[in-house]
Amino acid sequence: MEAQELRDAYINFFKARGHVQIRSASLIPENDPTVLFTTAGMHPLVPYLLGEKHPAGTRLCDYQKCVRTGDIDEVGDASHLTFFEMLGNWSLGDYFKKESISYSFDLLQTVLHIDKEHLAVTAFAGDENAPRDTETAELWKSHGLRDDQIFFYGKKDNWWGPAGQTGPCGPDTEIFYDDGRPKCSPDCGPSCHCGKYTEIWNNVFMQYFKDKDGKFSPLKQKNVDTGMGLERALRIVNKAETVYETPLFAGIIGKLEELSGKKYADDKKSFRIISDHLRAATFLLADGVVPARMGGGYILRRLIRRASRYMSRLGIEGVHMQEIAEVVVHEYSQAYPELEEHKDTIYQQITAEEEKFHSTLNKGLRRFSEMVAQQGDRKNLDGEAVFHLYDTFGFPIELTKELAEEKGYEVDVDDFNDRFKKHQDESRMDTNQTFKGGLVDHSEETTKLHTATHLLDAALRAIVDPNIFQKGSNITAERLRFDFNLDRKVTPEEIKKIEKWINDAIKADLPVVCEEMSYEDAKKKGAIGVFSNKYGERVKVYSIGNISCEICGGPHVTHTGELQGFKILKEQSAAAGIRRIKAVVGNFD
Ligand code: SER
């Protein structure tokens, strides 16, 4: 089965059951300072899971591009991916467990054609916060699953969310494909990693709210949030050995075989790393991420650099990443038209970064020669120097080891691994910290800053350049941060003018009006935002007087006067061609 066939079949299945297809949101979460990238289909839906009304109704479905980067260095094995697609369906206070399980069961049978015998499912075992989910088990049995296909687990395995410290959460039922081999031990089950069980789908029954004191209370709106990994599902349907042997990667791997003159089977690890990383990089570039020293831009840089190293390992000389990106754009644009739309930027940025890394690599090689020259008679390169090559020049340990061995030196791999592990733990802690920050905050303060962001966006176009567009936005309770395209500094005079323009709009106490309409109508109205009229989807459009009109999920204040005043704290560079403004609202008189 081709990927597009599965996307279409999934969407059509749920459309036939009253769901409305929504488009995949950007990989850069809108107004969510707690994560770098969109990590699940539910992510863009958090406000609606918390009770805000979704313009498309109470039954939704989509395929959502996601990036998870906790384990970049594990990519290359059979299962880890940084970029993946999640097929999802949602009930926002509509149906609950019975229909959800019934829909899933039917889709597994009629679309994925998985024999009932090959299914294994899990349910929540119960604890002090919520009872044992026997209802879920009974529902699975009503579809003919036996007791020995149903496994009960605790919070660690069978509870999803909240995404941050507080928010909606609940027990889930996970659906696994059992490949039929004997159990590896008497305890073997879906939570075992022996390979017998592959998770395909996760249905979360969001019926609780966890507050900041850790207390769980029943939600008034009971939601269903499901997520199916497209790559894994495709692997199972196609009986492929790993996700890399599915049609999703055939074109990319074929191109790499052509460029390298090698076969995938000769060096699967290198082929997989390059394919995964450049697929992710292409999608990130399309969504406006630019290689940088920090944050999401740093992840993108790491992906490109690691791919570059493995391209040399395959013997690919020169600058060729654009050719891989071209395959991704060609093969994925039907599902994600933004790739085709931004292909010039993608090609220009990926080539620039590849060239930049080649020159860094040369500097790293010089540093390596100096290190070796300072070694004297010592034949063991210490871990600190080797780690420096990794950290500063992006040299993977395999490369340093190879270079060292050529010159008759050994590398203290254990010492390197200790340092590497410490570094990884620290960056994981950072990632978790970001995630633990909490769900999108809808306090009064962030609502004001959200409206201020629309005013700033409009002011920049009115005063500085009509071609300015939002490249990123991040709001905390304290300030807004807004990134936009401009290849020069905003002058101090312009800053003053922007502040005055916005403060005048605040003094005028303009109404902020929200209307629901189709994409077509939003476009006709001149609203800015991400357009895709493919699904005839309904959107919310927020207008501020007649000075701003944007497609946006909200929430916003009702009148600009509520902001009291606006002040820019800082204007700086965020990346090549991207400027960043940090600003606050309040009474500054
Ligand atoms: N949010 C759940 C997950 O990420 C289901 O989509 O697994």
Coordinates of C-alpha atoms and ligand atoms in Angstrom, one line a residue:
M1 CA 0.0 0.0 0.0
E2 CA 1.2 3.5 -0.9
A3 CA 1.4 6.2 1.8
Q4 CA -1.2 8.4 0.1
E5 CA -3.6 5.5 -0.1
L6 CA -3.4 5.0 3.6
R7 CA -3.8 8.7 4.4
D8 CA -6.8 8.9 2.1
A9 CA -8.3 5.6 3.4
Y10 CA -8.0 6.7 7.0
I11 CA -9.5 10.2 6.3
N12 CA -12.3 8.8 4.2
F13 CA -13.1 6.2 6.9
F14 CA -13.6 8.9 9.5
K15 CA -15.3 11.3 7.1
A16 CA -17.9 8.6 6.4
R17 CA -18.5 8.6 10.2
G18 CA -19.2 12.3 10.5
H19 CA -15.7 13.7 11.0
V20 CA -14.4 16.8 9.3
Q21 CA -10.8 16.7 8.0
I22 CA -8.6 19.5 9.3
R23 CA -5.2 20.3 7.7
S24 CA -1.9 19.4 9.3
A25 CA -0.6 22.3 11.4
S26 CA 2.9 23.7 11.2
L27 CA 5.8 21.9 12.8
I28 CA 6.4 25.1 14.8
P29 CA 3.7 25.2 17.5
E30 CA 1.8 28.4 17.5
N31 CA 2.0 30.3 20.7
D32 CA 3.2 27.3 22.7
P33 CA 6.4 28.2 24.4
T34 CA 6.7 24.8 26.0
V35 CA 7.9 22.7 23.1
L36 CA 10.2 23.2 20.1
F37 CA 8.1 21.3 17.6
T38 CA 4.7 19.8 17.1
T39 CA 5.0 16.3 18.6
A40 CA 1.5 14.8 18.3
G41 CA -1.7 15.3 16.4
M42 CA -3.4 16.5 19.5
H43 CA -0.9 19.3 20.0
P44 CA -2.5 22.0 17.8
L45 CA -5.9 20.9 19.3
V46 CA -5.1 21.6 23.0
P47 CA -7.3 24.7 23.3
Y48 CA -10.2 22.7 21.9
L49 CA -9.6 19.7 24.2
L50 CA -9.8 22.3 27.0
G51 CA -13.2 23.3 25.9
E52 CA -12.8 26.1 23.3
K53 CA -15.3 25.6 20.4
H54 CA -13.6 24.3 17.2
P55 CA -15.0 25.9 14.1
A56 CA -15.1 22.5 12.3
G57 CA -17.3 20.9 14.9
T58 CA -16.9 18.1 17.4
R59 CA -15.6 15.3 15.2
L60 CA -12.3 15.9 13.5
C61 CA -9.6 13.9 11.7
D62 CA -6.3 14.6 10.1
Y63 CA -2.8 13.6 9.3
Q64 CA -0.3 15.7 11.2
K65 CA 3.4 16.1 10.6
C66 CA 5.4 15.7 13.8
V67 CA 9.0 15.9 14.9
R68 CA 10.4 14.3 18.1
T69 CA 14.1 14.8 18.7
G70 CA 14.7 13.2 22.1
D71 CA 16.7 10.4 20.5
I72 CA 18.4 11.8 17.4
D73 CA 21.4 9.7 18.0
E74 CA 19.4 6.5 18.0
V75 CA 18.1 7.1 14.5
G76 CA 19.7 4.5 12.2
D77 CA 18.2 1.5 14.0
A78 CA 15.1 -0.2 12.8
S79 CA 12.5 1.9 14.5
H80 CA 13.6 5.5 15.5
L81 CA 12.5 8.4 13.4
T82 CA 12.7 12.1 14.0
F83 CA 10.0 13.1 11.5
F84 CA 6.9 11.1 11.4
E85 CA 3.2 11.4 10.5
M86 CA 0.4 10.8 12.9
L87 CA -3.1 9.9 11.6
G88 CA -5.6 11.0 14.2
N89 CA -9.3 11.3 15.0
W90 CA -10.9 13.3 17.7
S91 CA -14.2 13.6 19.6
L92 CA -14.5 17.0 21.3
G93 CA -17.2 16.2 23.9
D94 CA -18.9 14.0 21.3
Y95 CA -18.6 10.2 21.2
F96 CA -16.6 8.3 23.8
K97 CA -15.1 4.8 24.5
K98 CA -17.8 2.7 22.8
E99 CA -17.7 4.4 19.4
S100 CA -14.0 5.1 19.5
I101 CA -13.1 1.4 20.0
S102 CA -15.7 0.3 17.5
Y103 CA -14.3 2.7 14.8
S104 CA -10.7 1.6 15.5
F105 CA -11.6 -2.1 15.3
D106 CA -13.5 -1.6 12.0
L107 CA -10.6 0.4 10.5
L108 CA -8.1 -2.2 11.5
Q109 CA -10.2 -4.9 9.8
T110 CA -11.4 -3.1 6.7
V111 CA -8.5 -0.7 5.9
L112 CA -5.4 -2.3 7.4
H113 CA -6.7 -5.8 7.0
I114 CA -5.2 -7.0 10.2
D115 CA -6.4 -10.4 11.3
K116 CA -8.1 -10.3 14.7
E117 CA -5.7 -13.0 15.9
H118 CA -2.8 -10.5 15.4
L119 CA -4.2 -7.8 17.6
A120 CA -3.3 -7.2 21.2
V121 CA -4.7 -4.3 23.2
T122 CA -4.0 -2.7 26.6
A123 CA -6.2 -1.0 29.2
F124 CA -5.6 1.0 32.4
A125 CA -5.2 -1.2 35.5
G126 CA -6.5 1.4 37.9
D127 CA -5.0 3.3 40.8
E128 CA -5.9 6.0 43.4
N129 CA -6.8 8.5 40.7
A130 CA -9.0 6.5 38.4
P131 CA -10.6 3.0 38.5
R132 CA -9.6 0.0 36.5
D133 CA -10.8 0.4 32.9
T134 CA -12.9 -2.7 32.7
E135 CA -15.3 -0.9 30.4
T136 CA -12.6 -0.7 27.7
A137 CA -11.7 -4.4 28.1
E138 CA -15.4 -5.4 27.8
L139 CA -15.7 -3.3 24.6
W140 CA -12.8 -5.1 23.0
K141 CA -14.3 -8.4 24.0
S142 CA -17.6 -7.4 22.4
H143 CA -15.5 -7.3 19.1
G144 CA -14.3 -10.8 19.7
L145 CA -11.0 -10.3 21.4
R146 CA -10.1 -12.9 24.0
D147 CA -8.9 -12.3 27.5
D148 CA -5.3 -13.3 26.5
Q149 CA -5.3 -10.5 23.9
I150 CA -6.1 -7.8 26.5
F151 CA -3.4 -6.6 28.9
F152 CA -3.9 -4.3 31.9
Y153 CA -1.0 -1.9 32.8
G154 CA -0.5 1.0 35.2
K155 CA 0.0 4.8 34.7
K156 CA 3.4 4.4 33.1
D157 CA 2.0 2.5 30.1
N158 CA -1.7 3.2 30.0
W159 CA -2.3 6.9 30.8
W160 CA -1.7 9.8 28.5
G161 CA -1.1 13.4 29.5
P162 CA -1.4 16.0 30.5
A163 CA 1.1 17.3 28.0
G164 CA 2.4 19.8 30.6
Q165 CA 1.9 20.0 34.4
T166 CA -1.8 20.6 34.2
G167 CA -4.5 19.8 31.7
P168 CA -6.7 17.2 30.2
C169 CA -5.6 13.6 30.5
G170 CA -6.9 10.1 31.0
P171 CA -6.5 6.4 30.6
D172 CA -5.8 5.1 27.1
T173 CA -6.1 1.9 25.2
E174 CA -3.1 1.1 23.0
I175 CA -3.5 -1.2 20.0
F176 CA -0.6 -3.5 19.0
Y177 CA 0.2 -5.8 16.2
D178 CA 1.4 -9.1 17.4
D179 CA 3.6 -10.8 14.8
G180 CA 2.7 -14.2 16.1
R181 CA 6.1 -15.4 17.2
P182 CA 6.3 -17.2 20.6
K183 CA 6.5 -14.9 23.7
C184 CA 10.1 -14.3 24.8
S185 CA 9.2 -15.0 28.5
P186 CA 6.0 -15.7 30.5
D187 CA 5.7 -12.0 31.2
C188 CA 6.1 -11.0 27.6
G189 CA 3.3 -8.6 26.5
P190 CA 2.8 -5.3 24.6
S191 CA 5.1 -3.5 27.0
C192 CA 8.0 -5.8 26.2
H193 CA 10.6 -4.7 23.7
C194 CA 11.4 -8.0 22.2
G195 CA 9.8 -7.1 18.9
K196 CA 6.8 -9.4 19.0
Y197 CA 4.5 -6.4 19.6
T198 CA 4.4 -3.2 17.6
E199 CA 2.2 -0.3 18.7
I200 CA 0.0 1.0 15.9
W201 CA -2.6 3.2 17.6
N202 CA -3.3 5.0 20.8
N203 CA -6.8 6.0 21.8
V204 CA -6.8 8.4 24.8
F205 CA -10.0 8.8 26.8
M206 CA -9.5 12.3 28.1
Q207 CA -12.0 12.3 31.0
Y208 CA -9.9 13.9 33.8
F209 CA -8.2 17.3 34.5
K210 CA -5.0 17.3 36.5
D211 CA -4.6 20.5 38.4
K212 CA -1.4 22.1 39.7
D213 CA -1.7 20.4 43.0
G214 CA -1.7 17.0 41.2
K215 CA -5.4 16.4 41.9
F216 CA -7.5 14.7 39.2
S217 CA -11.1 15.8 38.7
P218 CA -13.6 14.7 36.1
L219 CA -13.7 16.9 33.0
K220 CA -17.1 18.2 31.9
Q221 CA -16.1 17.6 28.3
K222 CA -15.0 14.1 27.7
N223 CA -12.8 13.9 24.6
V224 CA -11.2 11.1 22.6
D225 CA -7.7 11.8 21.2
T226 CA -6.2 9.1 19.0
G227 CA -2.9 8.8 17.1
M228 CA -1.7 6.2 14.7
G229 CA 1.9 6.3 13.4
L230 CA 1.6 6.3 9.6
E231 CA 5.1 4.8 9.1
R232 CA 4.5 1.9 11.5
A233 CA 1.0 1.2 10.1
L234 CA 2.4 1.1 6.6
R235 CA 5.2 -1.2 7.7
I236 CA 2.7 -3.7 9.0
V237 CA 0.3 -3.5 6.1
N238 CA 3.2 -4.0 3.6
K239 CA 4.8 -6.6 5.8
A240 CA 8.1 -4.6 5.5
E241 CA 11.0 -5.4 7.8
T242 CA 11.3 -1.8 9.1
V243 CA 9.7 1.5 8.3
Y244 CA 12.6 2.3 5.9
E245 CA 11.5 -0.5 3.6
T246 CA 8.1 1.1 3.1
P247 CA 7.2 3.2 0.0
L248 CA 7.8 6.3 2.2
F249 CA 11.5 5.9 1.8
A250 CA 11.9 4.2 -1.5
G251 CA 12.5 7.3 -3.5
I252 CA 15.0 8.8 -1.1
I253 CA 16.9 5.6 -0.7
G254 CA 16.9 5.1 -4.5
K255 CA 18.4 8.6 -5.0
L256 CA 21.1 7.9 -2.4
E257 CA 22.0 4.6 -4.1
E258 CA 22.3 6.5 -7.4
L259 CA 24.5 9.2 -5.8
S260 CA 26.7 6.8 -3.9
G261 CA 26.9 3.9 -6.3
K262 CA 26.2 1.7 -3.2
K263 CA 23.3 -0.5 -2.3
Y264 CA 21.0 0.1 0.8
A265 CA 21.9 -3.4 2.0
D266 CA 25.6 -2.5 2.0
D267 CA 25.2 0.1 4.8
K268 CA 21.7 0.3 6.1
K269 CA 22.5 2.5 9.0
S270 CA 24.0 5.3 6.9
F271 CA 21.1 5.1 4.4
R272 CA 18.6 5.3 7.2
I273 CA 20.2 8.2 9.0
I274 CA 20.5 10.3 5.9
S275 CA 16.9 9.5 4.8
D276 CA 15.4 10.3 8.1
H277 CA 17.4 13.4 8.8
L278 CA 17.0 15.0 5.3
R279 CA 13.3 14.2 5.2
A280 CA 12.9 16.0 8.6
A281 CA 15.2 18.9 7.5
T282 CA 13.1 19.4 4.3
F283 CA 9.9 19.7 6.3
L284 CA 11.4 21.9 9.0
L285 CA 12.8 24.3 6.4
A286 CA 9.4 24.4 4.6
D287 CA 7.8 25.6 7.9
G288 CA 10.3 28.4 8.3
V289 CA 12.9 26.9 10.7
V290 CA 16.3 28.1 9.8
P291 CA 19.7 26.6 10.9
A292 CA 20.9 28.4 14.0
R293 CA 22.9 28.0 17.2
M294 CA 19.9 27.5 19.5
G295 CA 16.5 26.0 19.8
G296 CA 14.7 24.4 16.8
G297 CA 17.3 25.9 14.5
Y298 CA 20.0 24.0 16.3
I299 CA 18.1 20.7 16.0
L300 CA 17.8 21.4 12.2
R301 CA 21.6 22.1 12.0
R302 CA 22.4 18.9 13.8
L303 CA 20.2 16.9 11.4
I304 CA 21.8 18.4 8.4
R305 CA 25.4 17.9 9.8
R306 CA 24.8 14.3 10.9
A307 CA 23.3 13.5 7.4
S308 CA 26.3 15.2 5.8
R309 CA 28.8 13.0 7.7
Y310 CA 26.9 9.8 6.7
M311 CA 26.8 11.0 3.1
S312 CA 30.6 11.1 3.1
R313 CA 30.7 7.7 4.7
L314 CA 28.7 6.4 1.7
G315 CA 31.4 8.1 -0.5
I316 CA 29.1 10.9 -1.7
E317 CA 31.4 13.8 -2.5
G318 CA 30.4 17.4 -3.1
V319 CA 27.1 19.2 -2.4
H320 CA 24.1 17.0 -3.0
M321 CA 21.5 17.5 -0.3
Q322 CA 19.2 19.6 -2.6
E323 CA 18.8 16.5 -4.8
I324 CA 17.5 14.5 -1.8
A325 CA 15.2 17.5 -0.8
E326 CA 13.9 17.5 -4.3
V327 CA 12.8 13.9 -3.9
V328 CA 11.0 14.7 -0.6
V329 CA 9.3 17.8 -2.2
H330 CA 8.2 15.7 -5.2
E331 CA 6.9 12.8 -3.2
Y332 CA 5.2 14.6 -0.3
S333 CA 3.8 17.7 -1.9
Q334 CA 0.4 16.1 -2.6
A335 CA -0.1 15.6 1.1
Y336 CA 1.8 18.7 2.2
P337 CA 1.6 21.4 -0.5
E338 CA 3.7 23.8 1.6
L339 CA 6.8 21.8 0.4
E340 CA 6.2 22.8 -3.2
E341 CA 5.3 26.3 -2.2
H342 CA 8.6 26.8 -0.3
K343 CA 10.9 24.7 -2.4
D344 CA 13.1 27.6 -3.4
T345 CA 13.8 28.5 0.3
I346 CA 14.3 24.8 1.2
Y347 CA 16.9 24.3 -1.6
Q348 CA 18.7 27.5 -0.9
Q349 CA 19.0 26.9 2.9
I350 CA 19.9 23.3 2.7
T351 CA 22.7 23.9 0.2
A352 CA 24.0 26.9 2.2
E353 CA 24.1 24.8 5.4
E354 CA 25.7 21.9 3.6
E355 CA 28.4 24.1 2.2
K356 CA 28.9 25.7 5.6
F357 CA 29.4 22.4 7.2
H358 CA 31.9 21.3 4.7
S359 CA 34.0 24.3 5.7
T360 CA 33.5 23.5 9.4
L361 CA 34.5 20.0 8.7
N362 CA 37.8 21.1 7.2
K363 CA 38.5 23.3 10.2
G364 CA 37.7 20.3 12.4
L365 CA 40.2 18.2 10.4
R366 CA 42.8 20.8 11.0
R367 CA 42.0 20.8 14.7
F368 CA 42.3 17.1 14.7
S369 CA 45.8 17.3 13.1
E370 CA 46.9 19.8 15.8
M371 CA 45.5 17.5 18.5
V372 CA 47.5 14.6 17.1
A373 CA 50.6 16.7 16.8
Q374 CA 50.4 17.6 20.5
Q375 CA 50.0 14.0 21.5
G376 CA 53.7 13.2 21.4
D377 CA 54.3 9.6 22.2
R378 CA 50.9 9.1 23.8
K379 CA 48.9 6.7 21.6
N380 CA 45.5 7.3 23.4
L381 CA 43.4 10.4 22.4
D382 CA 41.6 11.5 25.5
G383 CA 37.8 11.8 25.7
E384 CA 37.8 15.5 26.3
A385 CA 39.5 16.3 23.0
V386 CA 37.4 13.8 21.2
F387 CA 34.2 15.3 22.7
H388 CA 35.3 18.8 21.7
L389 CA 35.5 17.6 18.1
Y390 CA 32.0 16.2 18.4
D391 CA 30.5 19.2 20.2
T392 CA 32.2 22.0 18.2
F393 CA 32.7 20.5 14.8
G394 CA 30.0 17.9 14.8
F395 CA 32.4 15.0 14.4
P396 CA 30.7 11.7 15.3
I397 CA 32.8 9.4 17.4
E398 CA 33.0 6.9 14.5
L399 CA 34.7 9.5 12.3
T400 CA 37.2 10.5 15.0
K401 CA 37.9 6.8 15.7
E402 CA 38.5 6.2 12.0
L403 CA 40.8 9.2 11.6
A404 CA 42.7 8.3 14.7
E405 CA 43.2 4.7 13.7
E406 CA 44.5 5.7 10.3
K407 CA 47.3 7.6 12.2
G408 CA 47.9 4.7 14.6
Y409 CA 46.1 6.3 17.6
E410 CA 43.4 4.9 19.9
V411 CA 40.4 6.8 21.2
D412 CA 39.3 6.6 24.8
V413 CA 35.7 5.6 23.8
D414 CA 34.5 4.9 27.3
D415 CA 35.6 8.4 28.5
F416 CA 33.9 9.9 25.4
N417 CA 30.7 7.8 26.0
D418 CA 30.6 9.1 29.7
R419 CA 30.8 12.7 28.5
F420 CA 28.4 12.0 25.7
K421 CA 25.9 10.5 28.1
K422 CA 26.2 13.4 30.5
H423 CA 25.6 15.8 27.6
Q424 CA 22.6 13.8 26.4
D425 CA 21.1 13.7 29.9
E426 CA 21.5 17.5 30.2
S427 CA 19.8 18.1 26.8
R428 CA 17.0 15.7 27.6
M429 CA 16.5 17.5 30.9
D430 CA 16.3 20.8 28.9
T431 CA 13.7 19.3 26.6
N432 CA 11.7 17.9 29.5
Q433 CA 12.0 21.2 31.3
T434 CA 10.5 22.9 28.2
F435 CA 7.7 20.4 28.1
K436 CA 7.0 20.5 31.8
G437 CA 6.3 24.3 31.4
G438 CA 2.7 23.5 31.0
L439 CA 0.0 23.6 28.4
V440 CA -0.7 26.7 26.4
D441 CA -1.6 29.3 29.0
H442 CA -4.8 31.1 28.4
S443 CA -4.5 33.6 31.2
E444 CA -5.6 37.2 30.9
E445 CA -2.0 38.3 30.4
T446 CA -1.2 35.9 27.5
T447 CA -4.6 36.8 25.9
K448 CA -3.5 40.4 25.8
L449 CA -0.1 39.5 24.4
H450 CA -1.8 37.4 21.8
T451 CA -3.7 40.5 20.6
A452 CA -0.6 42.6 20.9
T453 CA 1.2 40.1 18.5
H454 CA -1.5 40.8 15.8
L455 CA -1.0 44.5 16.3
L456 CA 2.8 44.2 16.0
D457 CA 2.5 42.1 12.9
A458 CA 0.3 44.7 11.3
A459 CA 2.5 47.6 12.5
L460 CA 5.6 46.1 11.0
R461 CA 4.0 45.8 7.6
A462 CA 2.5 49.3 7.8
I463 CA 5.7 51.0 8.9
V464 CA 8.8 48.9 8.0
D465 CA 8.0 46.8 4.9
P466 CA 4.7 45.4 3.4
N467 CA 6.5 42.1 2.7
I468 CA 7.1 41.2 6.3
F469 CA 5.5 38.0 7.5
Q470 CA 5.4 36.1 10.8
K471 CA 8.2 33.5 11.0
G472 CA 7.6 32.5 14.6
S473 CA 5.7 33.5 17.7
N474 CA 6.1 32.7 21.3
I475 CA 4.1 34.0 24.2
T476 CA 4.8 33.6 28.0
A477 CA 2.9 35.3 30.8
E478 CA 5.6 38.0 30.8
R479 CA 6.2 39.0 27.2
L480 CA 5.6 38.3 23.5
R481 CA 8.4 37.3 21.1
F482 CA 7.8 37.7 17.4
D483 CA 10.1 36.6 14.6
F484 CA 9.8 38.0 11.1
N485 CA 11.6 38.2 7.8
L486 CA 13.8 41.3 7.3
D487 CA 17.4 41.4 6.2
R488 CA 18.4 44.4 8.2
K489 CA 17.9 45.9 11.7
V490 CA 14.8 47.8 12.5
T491 CA 16.0 51.3 13.2
P492 CA 15.4 53.0 16.6
E493 CA 13.2 55.6 14.8
E494 CA 11.1 52.8 13.3
I495 CA 10.8 51.2 16.8
K496 CA 9.4 54.5 18.1
K497 CA 7.0 54.7 15.2
I498 CA 5.8 51.1 15.7
E499 CA 5.2 51.7 19.4
K500 CA 3.3 54.9 18.7
W501 CA 1.2 53.2 15.9
I502 CA 0.2 50.4 18.3
N503 CA -0.4 52.7 21.3
D504 CA -2.7 54.8 19.1
A505 CA -4.6 51.7 18.2
I506 CA -4.8 50.8 22.0
K507 CA -6.1 54.3 22.8
A508 CA -8.7 54.1 20.1
D509 CA -10.1 51.0 21.9
L510 CA -10.8 49.2 18.7
P511 CA -13.1 46.2 18.8
V512 CA -11.6 42.8 18.3
V513 CA -14.1 40.7 16.4
C514 CA -14.0 36.9 15.8
E515 CA -15.9 35.4 12.8
E516 CA -16.1 31.9 11.6
M517 CA -16.0 31.4 7.8
S518 CA -14.6 29.2 5.1
Y519 CA -11.0 29.5 3.9
E520 CA -12.2 31.0 0.7
D521 CA -14.1 33.7 2.4
A522 CA -11.2 34.4 4.7
K523 CA -8.9 34.8 1.7
K524 CA -11.4 37.1 0.0
K525 CA -11.6 39.2 3.2
G526 CA -7.8 39.7 3.0
A527 CA -7.0 37.7 6.1
I528 CA -3.4 36.7 6.6
G529 CA -2.4 33.3 7.9
V530 CA -1.7 29.9 6.5
F531 CA -4.0 29.2 3.6
S532 CA -5.1 25.8 2.4
N533 CA -8.5 25.7 0.8
K534 CA -8.2 22.0 0.1
Y535 CA -10.7 20.7 2.5
G536 CA -13.2 23.6 2.5
E537 CA -12.4 23.9 6.2
R538 CA -13.9 26.5 8.4
V539 CA -11.6 28.9 10.2
K540 CA -11.7 31.6 12.8
V541 CA -10.8 35.1 11.6
Y542 CA -9.9 37.8 14.1
S543 CA -10.2 41.4 13.0
I544 CA -8.9 44.4 14.9
G545 CA -10.9 47.5 13.7
N546 CA -9.8 47.7 10.1
I547 CA -6.1 47.5 10.8
S548 CA -5.6 43.8 11.2
C549 CA -7.3 40.6 9.9
E550 CA -5.7 37.2 10.7
I551 CA -6.7 33.6 10.7
C552 CA -6.1 32.5 14.2
G553 CA -7.5 30.1 16.9
G554 CA -7.5 32.8 19.6
P555 CA -8.2 33.7 22.3
H556 CA -8.1 37.5 22.1
V557 CA -9.3 40.5 24.2
T558 CA -12.5 42.1 23.1
H559 CA -11.2 45.7 22.8
T560 CA -7.6 46.9 22.3
G561 CA -8.0 49.3 25.3
E562 CA -7.6 46.3 27.6
L563 CA -3.9 46.2 26.6
Q564 CA -3.4 49.6 28.2
G565 CA 0.0 50.2 26.5
F566 CA 2.7 48.5 24.4
K567 CA 6.4 48.7 24.7
I568 CA 9.3 47.0 22.7
L569 CA 12.0 45.6 25.0
K570 CA 14.4 44.4 22.4
E571 CA 15.1 44.1 18.7
Q572 CA 17.7 41.5 17.6
S573 CA 18.7 39.0 15.0
A574 CA 17.2 35.6 15.3
A575 CA 18.9 34.0 12.3
A576 CA 20.1 35.0 8.8
G577 CA 17.3 37.2 7.4
I578 CA 15.1 36.9 10.5
R579 CA 14.7 39.6 13.1
R580 CA 13.1 39.1 16.5
I581 CA 11.2 41.6 18.7
K582 CA 10.3 41.1 22.4
A583 CA 7.6 43.3 23.7
V584 CA 5.3 43.7 26.7
V585 CA 1.9 45.3 27.4
G586 CA 0.7 47.2 30.5
N587 CA 0.4 50.7 31.8
F588 CA 3.7 52.6 31.1
D589 CA 2.5 56.1 31.8
Ligands
SER1 N1 -1.8 12.0 22.1 C1 -1.6 10.6 22.0 C2 -0.2 10.2 21.6 O1 0.6 11.1 21.3 C3 -2.7 10.1 21.0 O2 -2.6 10.8 19.8 O3 0.0 9.1 21.6

